[in-house]
Short mmCIF file of C-alpha atoms and ligand atoms in Angstrom, two decimals:
data_model
loop_
_atom_site.label_atom_id
_atom_site.label_comp_id
_atom_site.label_asym_id
_atom_site.label_seq_id
_atom_site.Cartn_x
_atom_site.Cartn_y
_atom_site.Cartn_z
CA MET Z 250 0.39 0.19 -0.07
CA THR Z 251 2.92 2.46 1.02
CA ASP Z 252 6.10 2.39 1.39
CA ILE Z 253 6.57 2.03 5.16
CA SER Z 254 10.19 1.62 5.81
CA ASP Z 255 11.09 -1.27 7.58
CA ASP Z 256 14.00 -0.53 9.41
CA VAL Z 257 12.29 0.87 12.55
CA ASP Z 258 13.69 -1.72 14.67
CA SER Z 259 17.41 -1.28 14.13
CA PRO Z 260 17.36 2.85 13.27
CA VAL Z 261 20.73 3.09 15.48
CA ASP Z 262 24.38 1.67 16.08
CA ASP Z 263 25.88 1.27 19.70
CA SER Z 264 27.99 2.54 18.41
CA THR Z 265 26.07 6.28 18.23
CA PRO Z 266 26.49 8.72 21.18
CA PRO Z 267 23.26 8.63 23.59
CA LYS Z 268 22.32 12.88 22.51
CA GLU Z 269 22.31 11.63 18.87
CA LYS Z 270 20.19 8.41 19.39
CA VAL Z 271 17.58 10.23 21.07
CA ASP Z 272 17.20 12.83 17.95
CA GLU Z 273 17.51 9.86 15.74
CA LEU Z 274 14.78 7.40 17.35
CA GLN Z 275 12.30 10.99 17.67
CA GLU Z 276 13.49 11.73 14.25
CA ARG Z 277 12.41 8.22 13.20
CA VAL Z 278 9.17 8.25 15.58
CA GLU Z 279 8.41 11.66 13.69
CA LYS Z 280 8.84 10.05 10.26
CA LEU Z 281 6.35 7.16 11.48
CA ARG Z 282 3.76 9.12 12.72
CA SER Z 283 3.36 11.36 9.55
CA GLU Z 284 3.43 8.28 7.61
CA ASN Z 285 0.73 6.63 9.65
CA GLU Z 286 -1.18 9.70 9.25
CA GLN Z 287 -1.09 9.25 5.58
CA VAL Z 288 -2.27 5.20 5.51
CA ARG Z 289 -5.58 6.31 7.68
CA ASP Z 290 -5.91 8.85 5.61
CA LYS Z 291 -5.58 6.51 2.67
CA LEU Z 292 -7.66 3.57 4.54
CA LEU Z 293 -10.46 6.85 5.30
CA ASP Z 294 -10.54 7.41 1.12
CA ALA Z 295 -10.67 3.99 0.45
CA ASN Z 296 -13.77 3.21 3.02
CA ALA Z 297 -15.30 6.26 1.38
CA GLU Z 298 -15.17 5.21 -2.01
CA LYS Z 299 -16.33 1.47 -1.27
CA ASN Z 300 -19.48 2.90 0.52
CA LYS Z 301 -20.12 4.60 -2.43
CA TYR Z 302 -19.54 1.63 -4.52
CA GLU Z 303 -21.74 -0.13 -2.02
CA GLN Z 304 -24.82 2.13 -2.86
CA LYS Z 305 -24.04 2.00 -6.31
CA VAL Z 306 -24.17 -1.81 -6.11
CA GLU Z 307 -27.31 -0.93 -3.97
CA ARG Z 308 -28.81 0.71 -6.79
CA LEU Z 309 -28.17 -1.39 -9.83
CA LYS Z 310 -29.38 -4.51 -7.71
CA HIS Z 311 -32.77 -2.48 -6.82
CA GLU Z 312 -33.15 -1.42 -11.21
CA ASN Z 313 -32.74 -5.15 -12.32
CA GLU Z 314 -34.96 -6.79 -9.64
CA LYS Z 315 -37.38 -3.72 -11.03
CA LEU Z 316 -36.59 -4.17 -14.58
CA LYS Z 317 -37.20 -8.53 -13.81
CA LYS Z 318 -40.64 -7.56 -12.45
CA SER Z 319 -43.10 -8.62 -15.26
CA PRO Z 320 -46.72 -8.45 -15.37
CA LEU Z 321 -49.28 -10.82 -13.95
CA PHE Z 322 -51.54 -12.11 -16.28
CA VAL Z 323 -55.23 -13.76 -14.74
CA ALA Z 324 -56.40 -17.06 -14.74
CA THR Z 325 -58.68 -19.59 -13.62
CA VAL Z 326 -58.24 -22.75 -11.72
CA GLN Z 327 -59.73 -25.65 -13.75
CA GLU Z 328 -58.79 -29.11 -12.32
CA ILE Z 329 -55.91 -30.13 -10.05
CA THR Z 330 -54.56 -33.07 -11.20
CA ASP Z 331 -51.57 -35.34 -9.86
CA GLU Z 332 -48.99 -33.93 -12.64
CA GLY Z 333 -50.06 -30.42 -12.12
CA VAL Z 334 -52.79 -28.23 -12.00
CA VAL Z 335 -54.96 -27.01 -14.91
CA VAL Z 336 -55.09 -23.37 -15.96
CA ARG Z 337 -56.92 -21.08 -18.47
CA GLN Z 338 -55.56 -17.41 -18.79
CA HIS Z 339 -58.05 -15.08 -18.79
CA GLY Z 340 -58.47 -13.02 -22.00
CA ASN Z 341 -56.89 -15.37 -24.73
CA ASN Z 342 -58.05 -19.20 -22.69
CA GLN Z 343 -55.30 -20.43 -23.13
CA GLU Z 344 -54.96 -23.72 -20.99
CA ALA Z 345 -51.87 -24.53 -19.44
CA LEU Z 346 -50.76 -27.40 -16.58
CA THR Z 347 -48.34 -26.25 -14.24
CA GLU Z 348 -46.51 -27.63 -11.29
CA VAL Z 349 -47.58 -25.98 -7.88
CA THR Z 350 -45.50 -26.35 -4.50
CA ASP Z 351 -47.71 -28.63 -1.89
CA GLU Z 352 -48.58 -25.17 -0.24
CA MET Z 353 -49.75 -23.28 -3.17
CA ARG Z 354 -52.18 -26.59 -4.04
CA GLU Z 355 -52.90 -26.76 -0.45
CA GLY Z 356 -54.14 -23.68 -0.70
CA ILE Z 357 -56.44 -23.29 -4.42
CA GLU Z 358 -59.72 -25.23 -6.09
CA PRO Z 359 -61.20 -25.56 -9.19
CA GLY Z 360 -62.86 -21.82 -10.14
CA ASP Z 361 -60.32 -19.99 -7.90
CA ARG Z 362 -59.17 -16.91 -9.72
CA VAL Z 363 -55.14 -16.96 -9.42
CA ALA Z 364 -52.40 -15.18 -11.14
CA VAL Z 365 -49.66 -16.22 -13.11
CA ASN Z 366 -46.56 -15.35 -14.78
CA ASN Z 367 -45.05 -15.02 -18.45
CA SER Z 368 -44.46 -18.67 -18.33
CA LEU Z 369 -47.82 -19.34 -16.70
CA SER Z 370 -46.94 -20.41 -13.23
CA ILE Z 371 -49.14 -19.67 -10.51
CA VAL Z 372 -47.38 -17.04 -8.09
CA LYS Z 373 -50.75 -16.44 -6.09
CA ALA Z 374 -54.38 -17.03 -5.81
CA LEU Z 375 -56.80 -14.03 -5.39
CA THR Z 376 -59.88 -15.32 -3.50
CA ASP Z 377 -60.67 -12.21 -3.19
CA SER Z 378 -62.08 -10.55 -6.24
CA THR Z 379 -61.75 -7.10 -4.34
CA ASP Z 380 -57.86 -7.70 -4.00
CA VAL Z 381 -57.24 -6.95 -7.53
CA ARG Z 382 -59.95 -3.74 -8.04
CA ALA Z 383 -58.00 -2.22 -4.67
CA ARG Z 384 -55.07 -2.13 -5.89
CA VAL Z 385 -56.23 -0.21 -9.47
CA MET Z 386 -59.02 1.53 -8.16
CA GLU Z 387 -59.14 4.28 -5.44
CA VAL Z 388 -62.21 5.46 -4.13
CA THR Z 389 -62.00 8.99 -1.99
CA GLU Z 390 -64.88 10.03 0.10
CA THR Z 391 -64.01 13.47 0.44
CA PRO Z 392 -61.07 14.60 -1.40
CA ASP Z 393 -59.20 17.46 -0.22
CA THR Z 394 -58.91 20.24 -2.93
CA THR Z 395 -60.64 22.76 -3.66
CA TYR Z 396 -60.84 25.45 -6.65
CA GLU Z 397 -58.81 27.49 -4.72
CA ASP Z 398 -55.67 25.54 -4.36
CA ILE Z 399 -54.92 25.40 -8.70
CA GLY Z 400 -53.76 28.18 -9.66
CA GLY Z 401 -53.25 29.25 -13.06
CA LEU Z 402 -56.45 27.51 -14.64
CA ASP Z 403 -59.59 29.71 -14.38
CA GLU Z 404 -61.03 29.19 -17.94
CA GLN Z 405 -60.37 25.26 -17.32
CA VAL Z 406 -61.84 25.68 -13.33
CA LYS Z 407 -64.67 27.46 -15.79
CA GLU Z 408 -65.43 24.57 -18.06
CA VAL Z 409 -64.91 21.72 -15.48
CA ARG Z 410 -67.51 23.19 -13.12
CA GLU Z 411 -69.89 23.91 -16.07
CA THR Z 412 -69.60 20.40 -17.44
CA ILE Z 413 -69.43 18.23 -14.27
CA GLU Z 414 -71.31 20.85 -11.71
CA LEU Z 415 -74.07 22.29 -13.42
CA PRO Z 416 -75.66 18.41 -14.03
CA LEU Z 417 -75.18 17.14 -10.68
CA THR Z 418 -76.22 20.31 -8.39
CA ASP Z 419 -78.95 21.39 -11.22
CA PRO Z 420 -80.24 18.31 -13.38
CA ASP Z 421 -83.51 20.05 -13.84
CA MET Z 422 -82.30 22.81 -15.78
CA PHE Z 423 -81.04 20.15 -18.57
CA ASP Z 424 -84.55 18.32 -18.41
CA GLU Z 425 -86.03 21.76 -18.73
CA THR Z 426 -84.02 22.72 -21.85
CA GLY Z 427 -84.27 19.02 -23.49
CA ILE Z 428 -80.60 18.40 -23.93
CA ASP Z 429 -79.02 15.94 -22.15
CA PRO Z 430 -76.62 16.97 -19.79
CA PRO Z 431 -72.82 16.80 -20.42
CA SER Z 432 -71.62 13.32 -19.73
CA GLY Z 433 -67.84 13.44 -19.43
CA VAL Z 434 -64.60 15.71 -20.36
CA LEU Z 435 -61.17 14.69 -21.42
CA LEU Z 436 -58.59 17.00 -19.76
CA HIS Z 437 -55.15 16.66 -21.72
CA GLY Z 438 -52.37 18.62 -21.23
CA PRO Z 439 -48.18 17.76 -19.58
CA PRO Z 440 -47.53 15.90 -17.00
CA GLY Z 441 -48.14 17.98 -13.60
CA THR Z 442 -50.46 20.82 -14.25
CA GLY Z 443 -53.54 20.05 -12.40
CA LYS Z 444 -55.71 17.70 -14.59
CA THR Z 445 -55.80 15.31 -11.20
CA MET Z 446 -56.92 18.82 -8.96
CA LEU Z 447 -59.13 19.75 -11.23
CA ALA Z 448 -61.12 16.94 -11.47
CA LYS Z 449 -60.80 16.27 -7.50
CA ALA Z 450 -61.80 19.33 -6.99
CA ALA Z 451 -64.65 18.82 -9.14
CA ALA Z 452 -65.85 15.93 -6.82
CA ARG Z 453 -64.82 17.95 -3.38
CA GLN Z 454 -67.08 20.84 -4.67
CA THR Z 455 -70.54 18.34 -6.24
CA ASP Z 456 -69.89 16.44 -2.30
CA ALA Z 457 -69.07 13.19 -4.53
CA ARG Z 458 -67.09 10.49 -4.24
CA PHE Z 459 -63.85 10.15 -6.11
CA ILE Z 460 -63.34 7.08 -8.26
CA LYS Z 461 -59.79 7.62 -9.65
CA MET Z 462 -58.45 3.95 -11.81
CA ALA Z 463 -55.29 4.43 -13.75
CA GLY Z 464 -55.19 3.27 -17.28
CA SER Z 465 -51.91 2.10 -17.31
CA GLU Z 466 -53.12 -0.38 -13.93
CA LEU Z 467 -55.87 -1.32 -16.20
CA VAL Z 468 -54.02 -2.98 -18.78
CA HIS Z 469 -50.24 -4.06 -17.48
CA LYS Z 470 -50.65 -4.79 -13.46
CA PHE Z 471 -53.34 -8.01 -14.36
CA ILE Z 472 -53.52 -9.29 -18.10
CA GLY Z 473 -57.11 -10.65 -18.59
CA GLU Z 474 -58.96 -8.56 -16.53
CA GLY Z 475 -59.03 -5.01 -18.19
CA ALA Z 476 -62.74 -5.39 -18.92
CA ARG Z 477 -64.08 -6.27 -16.26
CA LEU Z 478 -62.08 -4.03 -14.06
CA VAL Z 479 -63.85 -0.63 -16.11
CA ARG Z 480 -66.99 -2.57 -15.33
CA ASP Z 481 -66.33 -3.01 -11.57
CA LEU Z 482 -65.71 0.94 -11.73
CA PHE Z 483 -68.51 1.98 -13.31
CA GLU Z 484 -70.40 -0.21 -10.93
CA VAL Z 485 -68.61 1.21 -7.88
CA ALA Z 486 -69.64 4.45 -9.18
CA ARG Z 487 -73.15 3.90 -9.72
CA GLN Z 488 -73.37 2.57 -6.10
CA LYS Z 489 -71.78 5.48 -4.67
CA ALA Z 490 -73.59 8.30 -6.54
CA PRO Z 491 -72.73 11.20 -7.05
CA SER Z 492 -69.30 10.49 -8.19
CA VAL Z 493 -66.74 11.45 -10.33
CA VAL Z 494 -64.48 8.81 -11.90
CA PHE Z 495 -61.36 9.31 -12.91
CA ILE Z 496 -59.17 7.93 -15.44
CA ASP Z 497 -55.76 9.28 -15.68
CA GLU Z 498 -53.86 7.99 -18.35
CA ILE Z 499 -56.41 6.81 -20.64
CA ASP Z 500 -54.41 6.54 -23.45
CA ALA Z 501 -53.08 3.08 -21.99
CA VAL Z 502 -56.29 1.78 -22.96
CA ALA Z 503 -57.48 4.24 -25.86
CA SER Z 504 -54.68 4.75 -27.89
CA LYS Z 505 -54.42 4.66 -31.55
CA ARG Z 506 -54.86 0.42 -33.41
CA THR Z 507 -51.62 -0.56 -34.23
CA GLU Z 508 -50.74 -3.01 -37.10
CA SER Z 509 -49.62 -5.48 -34.60
CA LYS Z 510 -52.31 -8.35 -33.39
CA THR Z 511 -50.43 -9.45 -30.03
CA SER Z 512 -52.25 -10.73 -27.61
CA GLY Z 513 -51.76 -7.73 -25.26
CA ASP Z 514 -53.38 -5.22 -27.92
CA ALA Z 515 -56.50 -7.22 -27.85
CA GLU Z 516 -56.36 -7.10 -24.39
CA VAL Z 517 -56.26 -3.54 -24.59
CA GLN Z 518 -59.13 -3.19 -27.30
CA ARG Z 519 -61.58 -5.06 -25.52
CA THR Z 520 -60.86 -2.97 -21.92
CA MET Z 521 -61.81 0.69 -24.40
CA MET Z 522 -64.78 -1.41 -25.81
CA GLN Z 523 -66.07 -1.95 -22.49
CA LEU Z 524 -65.23 1.58 -21.56
CA LEU Z 525 -66.76 3.22 -24.76
CA SER Z 526 -69.90 1.03 -24.06
CA GLU Z 527 -70.09 1.98 -20.39
CA MET Z 528 -69.88 5.82 -21.65
CA ASP Z 529 -72.33 4.72 -24.13
CA GLY Z 530 -74.70 3.53 -21.39
CA PHE Z 531 -74.16 6.39 -19.36
CA GLU Z 532 -76.09 9.12 -21.47
CA GLY Z 533 -79.05 10.81 -19.80
CA ARG Z 534 -78.04 10.05 -15.98
CA GLY Z 535 -76.58 12.86 -14.32
CA ASP Z 536 -75.21 11.56 -10.96
CA VAL Z 537 -71.78 9.93 -12.36
CA LYS Z 538 -69.59 12.17 -14.23
CA ILE Z 539 -66.56 11.49 -15.76
CA ILE Z 540 -63.14 13.28 -16.51
CA ALA Z 541 -60.04 11.53 -17.89
CA ALA Z 542 -56.55 12.80 -18.55
CA THR Z 543 -53.90 11.89 -20.76
CA ASN Z 544 -50.37 13.31 -21.73
CA ARG Z 545 -50.60 12.14 -25.10
CA PHE Z 546 -53.53 13.81 -26.66
CA ASP Z 547 -51.96 12.90 -29.96
CA MET Z 548 -52.27 8.93 -29.38
CA LEU Z 549 -55.62 8.63 -28.43
CA ASP Z 550 -58.02 6.95 -30.42
CA ARG Z 551 -60.82 9.21 -32.22
CA ALA Z 552 -63.82 7.01 -31.37
CA ILE Z 553 -63.44 7.85 -27.77
CA LEU Z 554 -63.30 11.60 -28.77
CA ARG Z 555 -67.05 10.84 -30.89
CA PRO Z 556 -69.82 13.23 -29.43
CA GLY Z 557 -71.67 11.76 -26.40
CA ARG Z 558 -68.57 10.24 -25.30
CA PHE Z 559 -66.55 12.64 -24.20
CA ASP Z 560 -68.50 16.08 -24.27
CA ARG Z 561 -65.33 18.42 -23.55
CA LEU Z 562 -62.29 18.73 -23.99
CA ILE Z 563 -60.07 20.87 -21.87
CA GLU Z 564 -56.69 21.40 -22.58
CA VAL Z 565 -54.27 22.12 -19.64
CA PRO Z 566 -51.28 24.00 -20.61
CA LEU Z 567 -47.96 24.30 -18.45
CA PRO Z 568 -48.82 27.08 -16.99
CA ASN Z 569 -48.09 31.01 -17.72
CA GLU Z 570 -45.93 33.55 -15.98
CA GLU Z 571 -49.35 34.73 -14.28
CA GLY Z 572 -49.85 31.39 -13.46
CA ARG Z 573 -46.72 30.33 -11.99
CA GLU Z 574 -46.63 33.31 -9.45
CA GLN Z 575 -50.35 32.40 -7.88
CA ILE Z 576 -48.91 28.22 -8.27
CA PHE Z 577 -45.94 29.88 -6.11
CA ARG Z 578 -48.21 31.76 -3.55
CA ILE Z 579 -50.35 29.09 -3.15
CA HIS Z 580 -48.10 26.30 -2.28
CA SER Z 581 -46.37 28.53 0.05
CA ARG Z 582 -48.91 30.12 1.44
CA GLU Z 583 -48.69 28.11 4.81
CA MET Z 584 -44.85 28.45 4.92
CA ASN Z 585 -43.55 31.22 6.87
CA VAL Z 586 -41.38 32.78 4.07
CA SER Z 587 -39.64 36.43 4.44
CA ASP Z 588 -41.67 39.66 3.65
CA ASN Z 589 -39.42 40.84 0.52
CA LEU Z 590 -39.89 36.91 -0.84
CA ASP Z 591 -40.12 37.99 -4.55
CA TYR Z 592 -42.94 36.25 -6.07
CA GLU Z 593 -42.43 37.79 -9.67
CA ARG Z 594 -38.76 37.17 -10.28
CA LEU Z 595 -39.42 33.37 -9.32
CA ALA Z 596 -42.47 33.51 -11.58
CA ARG Z 597 -39.77 34.83 -14.05
CA VAL Z 598 -36.91 32.31 -13.80
CA THR Z 599 -39.16 29.36 -13.73
CA GLU Z 600 -40.72 29.68 -17.30
CA GLY Z 601 -41.64 25.89 -18.74
CA MET Z 602 -41.76 24.77 -15.95
CA SER Z 603 -45.09 22.63 -14.30
CA GLY Z 604 -46.97 23.49 -11.44
CA ALA Z 605 -45.25 20.33 -10.44
CA ASP Z 606 -41.89 21.92 -10.55
CA VAL Z 607 -43.04 24.91 -8.74
CA LYS Z 608 -44.42 22.90 -5.51
CA ALA Z 609 -41.13 21.20 -5.61
CA ILE Z 610 -39.33 24.35 -5.64
CA CYS Z 611 -41.10 25.38 -2.77
CA THR Z 612 -40.68 22.29 -0.44
CA GLU Z 613 -36.90 21.90 -1.49
CA ALA Z 614 -36.66 25.98 -0.28
CA GLY Z 615 -38.11 24.69 3.05
CA MET Z 616 -35.91 22.22 3.29
CA PHE Z 617 -33.04 24.59 2.65
CA SER Z 618 -34.30 27.31 5.23
CA ILE Z 619 -34.23 23.93 8.11
CA ARG Z 620 -30.51 22.56 6.78
CA ASP Z 621 -29.33 26.51 7.35
CA ARG Z 622 -31.31 25.83 10.91
CA GLU Z 623 -34.03 28.81 9.87
CA THR Z 624 -37.18 29.49 10.13
CA THR Z 625 -37.95 31.71 7.89
CA VAL Z 626 -37.72 30.65 3.90
CA ASP Z 627 -36.10 33.26 1.97
CA MET Z 628 -35.24 34.59 -1.77
CA GLY Z 629 -31.68 32.57 -1.62
CA ASP Z 630 -33.67 29.37 -0.69
CA PHE Z 631 -35.78 29.33 -2.80
CA LEU Z 632 -33.29 30.18 -5.59
CA ASP Z 633 -31.21 27.22 -5.06
CA ALA Z 634 -34.63 25.73 -4.71
CA TYR Z 635 -35.22 26.24 -8.61
CA ASP Z 636 -31.11 24.86 -8.53
CA LYS Z 637 -31.77 21.76 -7.59
CA VAL Z 638 -35.21 21.11 -8.61
CA ARG Z 639 -33.88 22.09 -12.36
CA GLU Z 640 -30.98 19.67 -12.04
CA ASP Z 641 -33.48 17.28 -10.90
CA SER Z 642 -35.62 17.23 -13.92
CA GLU Z 643 -32.82 17.42 -16.27
CA GLU Z 644 -31.35 14.17 -14.87
CA GLU Z 645 -35.03 12.71 -14.98
CA GLY Z 646 -35.05 13.69 -18.65
CA GLU Z 647 -31.01 12.26 -19.12
CA LYS Z 648 -31.81 9.02 -17.75
CA SER Z 649 -35.28 8.32 -19.26
CA MET Z 650 -33.88 8.85 -21.81
CA TYR Z 651 -32.13 5.15 -21.94
CA VAL Z 652 -35.20 3.70 -20.48
N1 LIG Y 276 -52.27 24.47 -11.38
C1 LIG Y 276 -52.15 24.07 -10.27
N2 LIG Y 276 -51.72 24.26 -8.94
C2 LIG Y 276 -51.71 24.24 -7.80
N3 LIG Y 276 -50.63 23.40 -7.89
C3 LIG Y 276 -50.86 22.69 -8.89
C4 LIG Y 276 -50.94 22.49 -10.09
N4 LIG Y 276 -50.48 22.24 -10.85
C5 LIG Y 276 -49.98 21.26 -10.46
N5 LIG Y 276 -49.70 21.20 -8.65
C6 LIG Y 276 -49.45 20.57 -8.07
O1 LIG Y 276 -48.26 19.74 -8.23
C7 LIG Y 276 -49.25 18.12 -7.99
C8 LIG Y 276 -49.76 17.30 -8.98
O2 LIG Y 276 -50.50 17.86 -9.94
P1 LIG Y 276 -51.41 16.79 -10.45
O3 LIG Y 276 -51.54 15.37 -10.17
O4 LIG Y 276 -52.88 17.48 -10.40
O5 LIG Y 276 -50.81 16.98 -12.06
P2 LIG Y 276 -51.52 16.04 -13.19
O6 LIG Y 276 -51.71 17.18 -14.08
O7 LIG Y 276 -52.62 14.82 -12.79
O8 LIG Y 276 -50.24 14.87 -13.34
P3 LIG Y 276 -50.02 13.71 -14.65
O9 LIG Y 276 -50.54 13.52 -15.98
O10 LIG Y 276 -48.62 13.34 -13.97
O11 LIG Y 276 -51.17 12.89 -13.67
C9 LIG Y 276 -50.27 19.09 -7.41
O12 LIG Y 276 -50.77 17.55 -6.15
C10 LIG Y 276 -50.26 20.40 -6.97
O13 LIG Y 276 -49.22 20.41 -5.99
#
């Protein structure tokens, strides 16, 4: 490692006079001490390096695990035989004989629904039908978002209120005028611009339940279950009416038909058909409203946009300067910010950022001030936070290029 001298035991010989002996020995001790310090420093550096590599290994392991996790398919147990268990996969109706552990064999019986992996091995039993539902459907009795929490979207708020609220609060008006109340709204725009907030605020304002389902989960988590989950979703919405059904990432179930005919595509098609038929069946009903959201408007199948399905297409863009200032003010409302915080400047420098970014800057600014043991969050903290959020999103952007 280092070139520590190996003559420690014999630095002087017997003929050296005592005073010189002592000096030489002292010199020797000094040299050894300094060598010792150098070695210790190197050891510390090496340890720090080792920790860094260990953390990297952990992170890579974690990412590797994530990549290895493939979606599960849903199947029904047909028969339990000595050779194995016969399962029929939902969606494509393919039957397969699969081996199971003794433990699993005891836990299942014909008719049970099970989750199987790519090689059709049973991963787990889905005894309760709400199991799958609970994983993809989120029901909130009273969402805590109000219109006052949303910045820079006045026009969009107005449109949502007209389309979603009026039919719920004043259904007679539509009867009297002789027009069908609008059934659905499609919100489209970049991520983090407040689409979910708009849907939640509409539910809250009308005392309606907020029922959220993510399109991607619908088709990717439990393949073969999409259509059934859509049916379940609307059933729950009817039971819990008045309710607002929020379908996030609707492009996952309603994107333009592709040329390939893989079973995955067929599954998405079936799910979309079910969605369309549920939406069509809703005509005239005022107490269940549908709000869908997408970041990929260009990908949507035109069928979903036909009149009577989504009556309003509302664009939710990135906030402009005025909008960003409002969002800064909203998210710093509860913070102890310094009196001379320059909101206009913050709004100016954050050009191109979303509401979610602005929210992240406010939170980070609070963290910077806590780190400095201060109780007031000042402009310096906000600008540091802006740099951090910008760098983080640039890194994210770079990473996603490799995904
Ligand atoms: N216009 C806004 N006003 C206030 N806060 C906002 C606004 N837009 C976004 N935010 C903040 O960002 C968070 C995420 O926003 P939201 O979930 O509504 O975005 P989204 O458009 O639904 O995004 P995604 O498409 O990624 O689902 C909100 O919880 C809120 O804190």
